[in-house]
PDB file of C-alpha atoms in Angstrom:
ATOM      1  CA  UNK A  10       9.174  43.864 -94.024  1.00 50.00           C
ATOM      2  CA  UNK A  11       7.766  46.847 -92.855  1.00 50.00           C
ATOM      3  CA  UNK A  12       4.806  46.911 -90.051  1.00 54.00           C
ATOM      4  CA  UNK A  13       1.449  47.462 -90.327  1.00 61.00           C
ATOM      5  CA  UNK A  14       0.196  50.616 -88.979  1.00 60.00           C
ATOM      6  CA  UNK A  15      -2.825  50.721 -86.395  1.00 60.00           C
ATOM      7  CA  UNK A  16      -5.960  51.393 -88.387  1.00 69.00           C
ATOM      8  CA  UNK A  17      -8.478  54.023 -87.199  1.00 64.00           C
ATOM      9  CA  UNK A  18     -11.104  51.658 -85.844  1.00 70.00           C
ATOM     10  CA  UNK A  19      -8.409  49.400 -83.695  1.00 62.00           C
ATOM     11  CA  UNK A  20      -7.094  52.813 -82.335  1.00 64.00           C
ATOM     12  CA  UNK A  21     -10.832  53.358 -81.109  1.00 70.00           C
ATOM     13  CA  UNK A  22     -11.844  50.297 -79.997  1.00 71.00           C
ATOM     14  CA  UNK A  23      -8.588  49.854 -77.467  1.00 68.00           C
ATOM     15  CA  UNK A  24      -9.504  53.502 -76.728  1.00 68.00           C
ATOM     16  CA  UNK A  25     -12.817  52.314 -75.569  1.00 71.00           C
ATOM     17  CA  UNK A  26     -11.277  49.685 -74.289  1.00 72.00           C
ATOM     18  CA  UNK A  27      -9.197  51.418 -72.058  1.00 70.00           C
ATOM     19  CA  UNK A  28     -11.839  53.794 -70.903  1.00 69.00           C
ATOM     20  CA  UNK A  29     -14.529  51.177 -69.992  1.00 69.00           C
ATOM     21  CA  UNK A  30     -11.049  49.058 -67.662  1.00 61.00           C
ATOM     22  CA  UNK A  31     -10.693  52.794 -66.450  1.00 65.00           C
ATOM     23  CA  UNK A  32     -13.802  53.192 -65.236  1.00 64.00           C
ATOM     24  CA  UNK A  33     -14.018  50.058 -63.803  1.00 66.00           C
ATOM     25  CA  UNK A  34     -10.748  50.350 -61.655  1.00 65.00           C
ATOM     26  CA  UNK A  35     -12.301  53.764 -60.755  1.00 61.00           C
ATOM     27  CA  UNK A  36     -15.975  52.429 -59.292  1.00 66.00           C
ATOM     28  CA  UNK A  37     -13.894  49.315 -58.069  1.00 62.00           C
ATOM     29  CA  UNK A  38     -11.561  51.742 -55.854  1.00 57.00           C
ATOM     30  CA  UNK A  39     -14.374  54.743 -55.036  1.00 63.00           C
ATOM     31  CA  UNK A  40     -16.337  51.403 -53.418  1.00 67.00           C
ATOM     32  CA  UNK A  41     -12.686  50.276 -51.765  1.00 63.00           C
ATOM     33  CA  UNK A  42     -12.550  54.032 -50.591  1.00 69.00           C
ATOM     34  CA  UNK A  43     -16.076  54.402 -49.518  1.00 72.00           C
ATOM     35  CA  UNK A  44     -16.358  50.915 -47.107  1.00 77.00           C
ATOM     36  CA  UNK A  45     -12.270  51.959 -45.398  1.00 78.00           C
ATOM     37  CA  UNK A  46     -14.044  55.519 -44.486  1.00 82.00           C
ATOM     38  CA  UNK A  47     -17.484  53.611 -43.303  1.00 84.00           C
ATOM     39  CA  UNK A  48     -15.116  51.235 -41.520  1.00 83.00           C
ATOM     40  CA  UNK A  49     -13.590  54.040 -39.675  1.00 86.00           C
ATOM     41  CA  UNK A  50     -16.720  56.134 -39.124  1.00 88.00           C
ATOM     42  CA  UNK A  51     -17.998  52.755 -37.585  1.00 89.00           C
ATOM     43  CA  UNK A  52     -15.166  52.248 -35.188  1.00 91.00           C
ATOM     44  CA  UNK A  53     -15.345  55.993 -34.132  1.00 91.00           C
ATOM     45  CA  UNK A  54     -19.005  55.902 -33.633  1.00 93.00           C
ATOM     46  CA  UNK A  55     -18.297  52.406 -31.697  1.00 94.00           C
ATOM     47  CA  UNK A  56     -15.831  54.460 -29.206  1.00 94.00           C
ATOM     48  CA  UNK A  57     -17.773  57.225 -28.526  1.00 94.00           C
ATOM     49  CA  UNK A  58     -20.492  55.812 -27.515  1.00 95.00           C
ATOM     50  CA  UNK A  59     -19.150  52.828 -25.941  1.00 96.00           C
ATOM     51  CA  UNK A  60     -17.022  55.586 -23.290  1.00 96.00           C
ATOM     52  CA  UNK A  61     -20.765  57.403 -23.220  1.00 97.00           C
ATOM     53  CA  UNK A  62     -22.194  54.703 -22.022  1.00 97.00           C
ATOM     54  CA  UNK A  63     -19.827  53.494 -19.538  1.00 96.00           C
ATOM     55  CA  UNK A  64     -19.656  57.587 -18.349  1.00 95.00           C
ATOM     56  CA  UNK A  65     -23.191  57.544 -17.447  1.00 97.00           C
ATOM     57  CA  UNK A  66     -23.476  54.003 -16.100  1.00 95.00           C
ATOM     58  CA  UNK A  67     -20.555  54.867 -13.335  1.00 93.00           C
ATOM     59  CA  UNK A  68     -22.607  58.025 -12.747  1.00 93.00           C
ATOM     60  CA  UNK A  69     -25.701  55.434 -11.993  1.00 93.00           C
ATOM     61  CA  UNK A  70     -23.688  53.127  -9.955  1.00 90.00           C
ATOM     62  CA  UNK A  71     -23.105  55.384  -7.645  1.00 88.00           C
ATOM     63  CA  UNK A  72     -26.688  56.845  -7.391  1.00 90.00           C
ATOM     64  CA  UNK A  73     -29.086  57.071  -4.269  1.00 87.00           C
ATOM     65  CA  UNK A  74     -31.762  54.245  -4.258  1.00 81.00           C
ATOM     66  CA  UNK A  75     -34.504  55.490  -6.293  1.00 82.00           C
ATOM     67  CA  UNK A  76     -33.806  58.330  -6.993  1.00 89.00           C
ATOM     68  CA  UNK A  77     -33.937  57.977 -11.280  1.00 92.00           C
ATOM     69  CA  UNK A  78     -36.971  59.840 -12.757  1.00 93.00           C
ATOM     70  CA  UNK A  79     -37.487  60.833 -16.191  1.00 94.00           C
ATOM     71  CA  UNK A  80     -39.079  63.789 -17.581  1.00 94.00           C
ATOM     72  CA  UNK A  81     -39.785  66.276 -20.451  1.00 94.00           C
ATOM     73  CA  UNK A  82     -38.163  69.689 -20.899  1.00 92.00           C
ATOM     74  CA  UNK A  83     -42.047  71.239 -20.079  1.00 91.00           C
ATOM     75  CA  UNK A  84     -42.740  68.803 -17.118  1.00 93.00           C
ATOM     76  CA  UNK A  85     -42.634  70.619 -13.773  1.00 90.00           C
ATOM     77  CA  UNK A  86     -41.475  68.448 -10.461  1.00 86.00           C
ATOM     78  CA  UNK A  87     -41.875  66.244  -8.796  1.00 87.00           C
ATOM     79  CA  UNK A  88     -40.699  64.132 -11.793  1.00 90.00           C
ATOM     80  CA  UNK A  89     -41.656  60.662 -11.929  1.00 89.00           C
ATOM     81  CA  UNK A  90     -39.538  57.587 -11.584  1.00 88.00           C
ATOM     82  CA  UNK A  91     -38.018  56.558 -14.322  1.00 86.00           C
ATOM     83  CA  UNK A  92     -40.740  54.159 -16.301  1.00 82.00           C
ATOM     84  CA  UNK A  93     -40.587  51.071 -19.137  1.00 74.00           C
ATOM     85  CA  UNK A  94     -42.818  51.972 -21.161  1.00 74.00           C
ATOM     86  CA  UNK A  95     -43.022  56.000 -20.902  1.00 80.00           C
ATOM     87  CA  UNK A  96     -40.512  57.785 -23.097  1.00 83.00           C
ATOM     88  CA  UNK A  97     -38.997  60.570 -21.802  1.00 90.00           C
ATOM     89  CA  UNK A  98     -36.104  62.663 -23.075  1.00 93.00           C
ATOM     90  CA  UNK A  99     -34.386  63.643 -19.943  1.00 96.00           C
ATOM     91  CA  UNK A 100     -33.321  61.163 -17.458  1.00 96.00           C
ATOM     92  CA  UNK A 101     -32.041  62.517 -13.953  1.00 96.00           C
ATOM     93  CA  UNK A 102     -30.512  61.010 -10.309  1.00 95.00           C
ATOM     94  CA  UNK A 103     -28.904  62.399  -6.804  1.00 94.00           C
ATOM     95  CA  UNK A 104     -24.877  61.153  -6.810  1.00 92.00           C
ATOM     96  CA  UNK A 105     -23.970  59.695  -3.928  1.00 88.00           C
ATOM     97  CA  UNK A 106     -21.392  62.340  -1.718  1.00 84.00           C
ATOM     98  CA  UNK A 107     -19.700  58.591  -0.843  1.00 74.00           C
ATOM     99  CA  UNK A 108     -18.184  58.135  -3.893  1.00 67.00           C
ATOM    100  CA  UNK A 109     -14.907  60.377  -2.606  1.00 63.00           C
ATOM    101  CA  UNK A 110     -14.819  60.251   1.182  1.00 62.00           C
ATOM    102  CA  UNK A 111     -12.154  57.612   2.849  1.00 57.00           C
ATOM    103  CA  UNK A 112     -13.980  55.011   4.766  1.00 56.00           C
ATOM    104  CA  UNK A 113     -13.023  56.137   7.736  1.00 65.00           C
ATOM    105  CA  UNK A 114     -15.232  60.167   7.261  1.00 81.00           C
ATOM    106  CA  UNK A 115     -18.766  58.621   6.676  1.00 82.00           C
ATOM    107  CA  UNK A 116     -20.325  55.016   7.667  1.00 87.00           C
ATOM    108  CA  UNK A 117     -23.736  55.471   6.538  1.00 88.00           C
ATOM    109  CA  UNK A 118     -25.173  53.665   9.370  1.00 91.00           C
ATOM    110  CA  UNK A 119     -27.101  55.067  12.007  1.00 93.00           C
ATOM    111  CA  UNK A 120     -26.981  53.840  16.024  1.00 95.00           C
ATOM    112  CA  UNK A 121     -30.535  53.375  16.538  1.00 93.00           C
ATOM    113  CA  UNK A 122     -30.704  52.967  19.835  1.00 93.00           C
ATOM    114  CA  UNK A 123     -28.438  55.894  20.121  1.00 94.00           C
ATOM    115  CA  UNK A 124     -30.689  58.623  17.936  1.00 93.00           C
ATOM    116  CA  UNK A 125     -33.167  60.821  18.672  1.00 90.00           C
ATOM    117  CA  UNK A 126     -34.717  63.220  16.412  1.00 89.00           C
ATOM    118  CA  UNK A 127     -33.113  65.697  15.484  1.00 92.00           C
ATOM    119  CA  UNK A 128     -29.800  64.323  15.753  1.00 93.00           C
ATOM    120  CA  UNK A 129     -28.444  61.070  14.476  1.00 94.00           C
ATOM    121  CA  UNK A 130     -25.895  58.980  15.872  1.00 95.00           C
ATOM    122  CA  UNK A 131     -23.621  58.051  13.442  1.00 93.00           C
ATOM    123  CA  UNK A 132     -20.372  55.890  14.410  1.00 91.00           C
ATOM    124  CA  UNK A 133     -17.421  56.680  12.313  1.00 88.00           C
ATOM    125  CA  UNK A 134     -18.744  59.887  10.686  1.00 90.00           C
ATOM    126  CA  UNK A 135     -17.364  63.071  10.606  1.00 89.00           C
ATOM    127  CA  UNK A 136     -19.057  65.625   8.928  1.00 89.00           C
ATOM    128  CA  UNK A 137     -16.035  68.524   8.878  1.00 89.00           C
ATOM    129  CA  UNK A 138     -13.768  65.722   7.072  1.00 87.00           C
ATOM    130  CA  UNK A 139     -16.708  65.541   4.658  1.00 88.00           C
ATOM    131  CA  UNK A 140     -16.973  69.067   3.876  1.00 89.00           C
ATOM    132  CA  UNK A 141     -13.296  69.453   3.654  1.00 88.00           C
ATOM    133  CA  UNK A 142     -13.828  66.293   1.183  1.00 87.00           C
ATOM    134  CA  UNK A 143     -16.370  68.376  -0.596  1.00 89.00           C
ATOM    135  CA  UNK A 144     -14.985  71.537  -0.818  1.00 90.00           C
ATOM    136  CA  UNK A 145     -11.853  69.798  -2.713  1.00 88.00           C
ATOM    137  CA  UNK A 146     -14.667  68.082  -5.437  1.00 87.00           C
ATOM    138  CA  UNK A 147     -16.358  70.961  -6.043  1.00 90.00           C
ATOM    139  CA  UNK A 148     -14.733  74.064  -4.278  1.00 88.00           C
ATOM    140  CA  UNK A 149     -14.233  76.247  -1.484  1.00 87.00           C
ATOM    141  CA  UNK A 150     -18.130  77.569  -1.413  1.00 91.00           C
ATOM    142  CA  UNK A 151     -19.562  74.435  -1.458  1.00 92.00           C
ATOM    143  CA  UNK A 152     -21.489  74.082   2.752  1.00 92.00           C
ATOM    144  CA  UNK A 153     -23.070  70.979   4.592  1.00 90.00           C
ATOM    145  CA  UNK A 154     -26.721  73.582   3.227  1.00 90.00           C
ATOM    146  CA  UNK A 155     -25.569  72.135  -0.279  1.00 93.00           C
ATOM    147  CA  UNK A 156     -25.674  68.518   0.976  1.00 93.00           C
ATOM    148  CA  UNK A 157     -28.554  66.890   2.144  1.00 93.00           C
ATOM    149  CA  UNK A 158     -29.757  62.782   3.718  1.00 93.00           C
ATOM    150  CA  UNK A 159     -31.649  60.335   2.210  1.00 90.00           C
ATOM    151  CA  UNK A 160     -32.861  57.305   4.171  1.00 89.00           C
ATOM    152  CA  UNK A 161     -32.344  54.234   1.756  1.00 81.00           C
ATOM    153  CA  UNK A 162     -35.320  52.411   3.796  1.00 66.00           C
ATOM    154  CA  UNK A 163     -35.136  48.447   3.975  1.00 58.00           C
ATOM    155  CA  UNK A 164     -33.097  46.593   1.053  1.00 53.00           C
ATOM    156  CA  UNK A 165     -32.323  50.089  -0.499  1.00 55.00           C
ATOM    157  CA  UNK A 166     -36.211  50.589  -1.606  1.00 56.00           C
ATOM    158  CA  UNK A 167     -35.392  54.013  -0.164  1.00 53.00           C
ATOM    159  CA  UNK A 168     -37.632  56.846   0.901  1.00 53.00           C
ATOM    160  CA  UNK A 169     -37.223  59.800  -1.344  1.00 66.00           C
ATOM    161  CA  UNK A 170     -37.112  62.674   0.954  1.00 83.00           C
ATOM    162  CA  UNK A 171     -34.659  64.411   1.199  1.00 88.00           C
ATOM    163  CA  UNK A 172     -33.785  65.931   4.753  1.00 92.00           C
ATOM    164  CA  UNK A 173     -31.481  69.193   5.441  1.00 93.00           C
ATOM    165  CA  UNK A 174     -28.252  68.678   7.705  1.00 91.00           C
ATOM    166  CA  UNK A 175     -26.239  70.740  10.104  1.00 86.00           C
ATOM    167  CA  UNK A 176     -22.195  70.846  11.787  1.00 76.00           C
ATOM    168  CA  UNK A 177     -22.568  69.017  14.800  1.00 76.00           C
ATOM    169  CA  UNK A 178     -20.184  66.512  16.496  1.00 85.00           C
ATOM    170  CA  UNK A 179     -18.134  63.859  15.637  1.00 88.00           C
ATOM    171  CA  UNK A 180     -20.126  60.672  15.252  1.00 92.00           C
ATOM    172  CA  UNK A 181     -23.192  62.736  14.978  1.00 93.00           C
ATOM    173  CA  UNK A 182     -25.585  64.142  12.387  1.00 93.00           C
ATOM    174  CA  UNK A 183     -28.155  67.222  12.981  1.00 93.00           C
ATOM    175  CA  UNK A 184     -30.982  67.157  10.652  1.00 93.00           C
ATOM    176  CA  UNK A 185     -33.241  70.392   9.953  1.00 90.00           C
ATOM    177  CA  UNK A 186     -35.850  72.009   8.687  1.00 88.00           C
ATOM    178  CA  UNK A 187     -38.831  69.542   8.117  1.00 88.00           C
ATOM    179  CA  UNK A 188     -37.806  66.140  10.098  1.00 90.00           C
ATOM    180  CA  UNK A 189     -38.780  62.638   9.420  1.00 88.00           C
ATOM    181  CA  UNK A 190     -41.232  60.450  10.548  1.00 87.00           C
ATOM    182  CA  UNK A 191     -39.676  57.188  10.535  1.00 84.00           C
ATOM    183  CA  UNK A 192     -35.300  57.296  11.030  1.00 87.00           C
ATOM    184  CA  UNK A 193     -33.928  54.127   9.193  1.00 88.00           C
ATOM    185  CA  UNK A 194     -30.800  52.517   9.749  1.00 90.00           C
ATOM    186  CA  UNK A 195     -28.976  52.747   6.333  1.00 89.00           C
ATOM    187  CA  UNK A 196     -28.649  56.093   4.899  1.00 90.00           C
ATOM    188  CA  UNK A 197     -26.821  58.314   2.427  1.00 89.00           C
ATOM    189  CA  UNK A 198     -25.253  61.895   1.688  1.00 91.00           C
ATOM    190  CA  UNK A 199     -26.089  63.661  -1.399  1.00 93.00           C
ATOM    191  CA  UNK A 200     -24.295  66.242  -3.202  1.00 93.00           C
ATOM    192  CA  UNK A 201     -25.229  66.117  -6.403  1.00 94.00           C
ATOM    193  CA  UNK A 202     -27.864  65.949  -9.020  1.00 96.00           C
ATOM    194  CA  UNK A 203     -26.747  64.532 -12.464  1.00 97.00           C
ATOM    195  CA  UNK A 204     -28.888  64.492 -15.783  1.00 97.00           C
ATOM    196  CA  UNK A 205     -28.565  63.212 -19.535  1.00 98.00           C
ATOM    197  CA  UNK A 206     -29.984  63.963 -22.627  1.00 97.00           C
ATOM    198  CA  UNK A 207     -29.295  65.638 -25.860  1.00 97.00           C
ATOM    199  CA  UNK A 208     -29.322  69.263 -27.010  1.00 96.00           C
ATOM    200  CA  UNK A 209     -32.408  69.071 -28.840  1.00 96.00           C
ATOM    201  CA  UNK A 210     -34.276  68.390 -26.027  1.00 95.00           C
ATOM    202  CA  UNK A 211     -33.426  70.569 -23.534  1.00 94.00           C
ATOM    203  CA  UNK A 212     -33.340  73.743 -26.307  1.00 87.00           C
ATOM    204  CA  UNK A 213     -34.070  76.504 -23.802  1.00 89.00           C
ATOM    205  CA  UNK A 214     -31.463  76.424 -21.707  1.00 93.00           C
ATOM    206  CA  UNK A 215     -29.013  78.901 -22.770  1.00 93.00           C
ATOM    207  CA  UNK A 216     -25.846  76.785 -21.601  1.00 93.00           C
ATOM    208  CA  UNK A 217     -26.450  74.203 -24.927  1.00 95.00           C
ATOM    209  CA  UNK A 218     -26.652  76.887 -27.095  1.00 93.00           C
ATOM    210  CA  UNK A 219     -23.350  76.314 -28.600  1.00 93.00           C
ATOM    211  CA  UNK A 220     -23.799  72.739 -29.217  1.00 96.00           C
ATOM    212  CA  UNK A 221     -25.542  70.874 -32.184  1.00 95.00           C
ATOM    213  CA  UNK A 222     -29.284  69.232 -31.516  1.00 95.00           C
ATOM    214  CA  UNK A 223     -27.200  65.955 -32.154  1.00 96.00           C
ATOM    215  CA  UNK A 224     -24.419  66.819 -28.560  1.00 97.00           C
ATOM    216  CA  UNK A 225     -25.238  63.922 -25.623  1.00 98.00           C
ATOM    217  CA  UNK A 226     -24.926  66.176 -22.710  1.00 98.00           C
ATOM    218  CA  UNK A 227     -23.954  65.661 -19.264  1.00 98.00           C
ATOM    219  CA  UNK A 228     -25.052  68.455 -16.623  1.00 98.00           C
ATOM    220  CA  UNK A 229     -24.210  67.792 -12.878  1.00 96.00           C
ATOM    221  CA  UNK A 230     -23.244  70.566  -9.991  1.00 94.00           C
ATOM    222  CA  UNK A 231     -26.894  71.765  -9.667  1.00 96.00           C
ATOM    223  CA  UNK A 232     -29.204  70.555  -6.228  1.00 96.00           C
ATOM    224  CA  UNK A 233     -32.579  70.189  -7.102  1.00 94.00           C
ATOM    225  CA  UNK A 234     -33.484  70.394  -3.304  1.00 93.00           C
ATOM    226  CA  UNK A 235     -31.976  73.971  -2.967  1.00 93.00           C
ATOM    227  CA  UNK A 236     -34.929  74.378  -6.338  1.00 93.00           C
ATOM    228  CA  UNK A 237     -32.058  74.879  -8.555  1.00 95.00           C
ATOM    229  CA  UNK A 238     -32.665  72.648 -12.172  1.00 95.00           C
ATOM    230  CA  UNK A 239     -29.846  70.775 -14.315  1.00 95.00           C
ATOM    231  CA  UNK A 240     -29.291  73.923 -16.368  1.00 95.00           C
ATOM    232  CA  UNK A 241     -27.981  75.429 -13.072  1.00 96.00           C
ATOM    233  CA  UNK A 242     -25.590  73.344 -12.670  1.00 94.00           C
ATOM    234  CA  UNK A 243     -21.847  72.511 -15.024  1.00 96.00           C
ATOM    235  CA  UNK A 244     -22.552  71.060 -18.614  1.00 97.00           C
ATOM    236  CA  UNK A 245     -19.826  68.527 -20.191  1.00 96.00           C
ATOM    237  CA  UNK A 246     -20.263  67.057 -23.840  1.00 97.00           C
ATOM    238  CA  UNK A 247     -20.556  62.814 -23.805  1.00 97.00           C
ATOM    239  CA  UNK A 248     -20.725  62.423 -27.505  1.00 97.00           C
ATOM    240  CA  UNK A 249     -21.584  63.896 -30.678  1.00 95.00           C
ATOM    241  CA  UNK A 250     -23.648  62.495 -34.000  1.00 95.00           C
ATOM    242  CA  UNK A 251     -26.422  61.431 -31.160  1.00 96.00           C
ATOM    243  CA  UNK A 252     -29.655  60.977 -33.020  1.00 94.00           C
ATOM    244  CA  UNK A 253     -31.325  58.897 -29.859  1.00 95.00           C
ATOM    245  CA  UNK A 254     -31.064  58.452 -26.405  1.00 96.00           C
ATOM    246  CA  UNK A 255     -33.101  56.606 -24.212  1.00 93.00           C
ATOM    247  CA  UNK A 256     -33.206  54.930 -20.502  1.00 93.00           C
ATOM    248  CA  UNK A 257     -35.772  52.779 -19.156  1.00 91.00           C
ATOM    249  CA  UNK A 258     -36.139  50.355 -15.938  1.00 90.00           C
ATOM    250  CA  UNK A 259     -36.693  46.594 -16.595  1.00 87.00           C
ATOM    251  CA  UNK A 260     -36.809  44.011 -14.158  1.00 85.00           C
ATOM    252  CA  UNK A 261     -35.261  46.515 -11.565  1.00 82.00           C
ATOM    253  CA  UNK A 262     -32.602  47.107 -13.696  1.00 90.00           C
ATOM    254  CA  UNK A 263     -31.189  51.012 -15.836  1.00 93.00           C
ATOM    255  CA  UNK A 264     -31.211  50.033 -19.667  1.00 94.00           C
ATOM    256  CA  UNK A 265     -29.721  53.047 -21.564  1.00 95.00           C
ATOM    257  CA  UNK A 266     -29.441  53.123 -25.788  1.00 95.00           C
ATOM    258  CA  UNK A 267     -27.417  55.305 -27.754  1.00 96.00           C
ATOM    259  CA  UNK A 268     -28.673  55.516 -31.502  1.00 96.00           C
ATOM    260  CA  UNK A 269     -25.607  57.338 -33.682  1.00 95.00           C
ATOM    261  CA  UNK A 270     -25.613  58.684 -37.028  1.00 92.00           C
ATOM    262  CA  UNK A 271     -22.876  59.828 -38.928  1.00 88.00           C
ATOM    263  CA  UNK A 272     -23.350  60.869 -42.662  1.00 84.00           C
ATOM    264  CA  UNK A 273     -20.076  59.934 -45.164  1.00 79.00           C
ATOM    265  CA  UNK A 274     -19.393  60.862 -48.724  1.00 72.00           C
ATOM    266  CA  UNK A 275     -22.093  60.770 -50.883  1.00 67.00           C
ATOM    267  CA  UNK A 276     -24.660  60.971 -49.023  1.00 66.00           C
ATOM    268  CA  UNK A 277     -24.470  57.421 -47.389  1.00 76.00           C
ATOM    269  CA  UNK A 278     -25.371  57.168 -43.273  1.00 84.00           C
ATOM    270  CA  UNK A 279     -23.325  55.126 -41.317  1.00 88.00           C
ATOM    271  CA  UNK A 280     -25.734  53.874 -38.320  1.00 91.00           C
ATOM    272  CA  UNK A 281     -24.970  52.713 -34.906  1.00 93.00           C
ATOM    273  CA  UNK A 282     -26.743  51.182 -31.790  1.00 93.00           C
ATOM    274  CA  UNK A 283     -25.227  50.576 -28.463  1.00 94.00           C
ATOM    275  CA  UNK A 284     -27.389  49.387 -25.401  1.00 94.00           C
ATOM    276  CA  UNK A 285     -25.895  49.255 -21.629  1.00 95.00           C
ATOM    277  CA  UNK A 286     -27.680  47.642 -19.239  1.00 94.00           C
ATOM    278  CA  UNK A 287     -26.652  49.109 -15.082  1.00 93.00           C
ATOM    279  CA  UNK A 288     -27.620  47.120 -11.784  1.00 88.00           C
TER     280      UNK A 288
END
């Protein structure tokens, strides 16, 4: 017995068939497709901003007392400290000098009983092992005129004045220029000023220019006391696909947000907050 052939209409009905299961399996793997690349946009955006975050706040750890302030691109200093509830696009600090002396070049204590104005008694200091420590960080220029002391004041509530020092002996420090009225115990040695924020916001200085509006950027190497500003200084990239960044105080605490965007195929936005908070 001989088979039957396919008729016409069976022929385009498992055609149609066939096509509508195709497209299917086709929207059933784009979607497959599309959540693996979010999944992996995710995770990078994750990284990046989690080792942005932890960048800065090792930055802030090792910051002089009270010395965060916040400002606009347009605002001219002095800035003001950083604030909860004003929003401000630029967020800036002095680095502690500490951070890469041996504990046997700087104490940060002052001998009051031993001090008189101008010069400082300092047990266990030694200012040419500093500037040799100094001129290895940030190079062979680099004088105790680039450096200058900040008292912290009583329970690090610091005094934000920041005093010029000279070469003198061991054990001793040499302030000039304008002195203080009130010498405090506790001190600390500045060499740095640091600042964050992103491209957009700071679009005049020429340094960014080869960055997009969304780069995090890091600028450090720059003194503010010597009227130099953080465009001055060395620029490094943090992160990129940064559509937000903000840092406020609360409760005496640093509370610093990253907001990342990252746009995947089709169209679709893959979105990302991280907050930080530093003591």
């Amino acid at each position: 017995m001989m088979r039957r052939a396919f008729t016409l209409i069976e022929i385009i009905i498992t055609v149609a068939i066939t096509g509508i299961l195709s497209v299917g399996m086709f929207k059933a793997f784009e979607a497959i497709t599309l959540r693996s690349e979010k999944a992996k946009i995710l995770s990078v955006l994750s990284i990046d901003s989690q080792t942005a975050l932890d960048q800065i706040s090792i930055l802030l750890y090792n910051r002089a007392p009270i010395s965060v302030v916040g400002f606009n691109e347009t605002d001219l200093r002095p800035y003001s400290p950083l604030s909860e509830t004003v929003d401000k696009k630029i967020i800036e600090w002095y680095g502690l000098a500490s951070e890469s002396y041996l504990a046997n070049n700087y104490s940060g204590f002052v001998d009051m009983n031993a001090s008189s104005k101008p010069t400082l008694s300092s047990p266990n200091t030694d200012l040419a092992a500093v500037l040799a420590t100094e001129q290895d960080k940030w190079g062979g220029s680099f004088a105790l005129s680039d450096m200058v002391l900040i008292f912290s004041g009583s329970f690090d509530e610091g005094i934000r004045n920041d005093y010029n020092i000279t070469a003198s002996a061991v054990n001793t420090i040499t302030l000039s220029g304008t002195l203080p009225d009130v010498i405090y115990e506790k001190y600390n040695l500045v060499d740095s000023a640091y600042a964050v924020t992103r491209k957009e916001d700071v679009s005049s200085c020429a340094k960014t220019s080869a960055y997009n509006n969304d780069t995090l950027l890091l600028f450090y190497n720059y003194r503010p006391w010597k009227n130099q500003s953080f465009c001055d200084g060395n620029v490094s990239v943090l992160a990129t696909n940064v559509n937000a960044f903000r840092a406020q105080t609360i409760n005496g605490t640093i509370r610093l947000a990253i907001d990342t965007n990252r746009t995947v195929r089709g169209g679709n936005p893959v979105r990302l907050s991280k907050q930080k908070v530093v003591f």
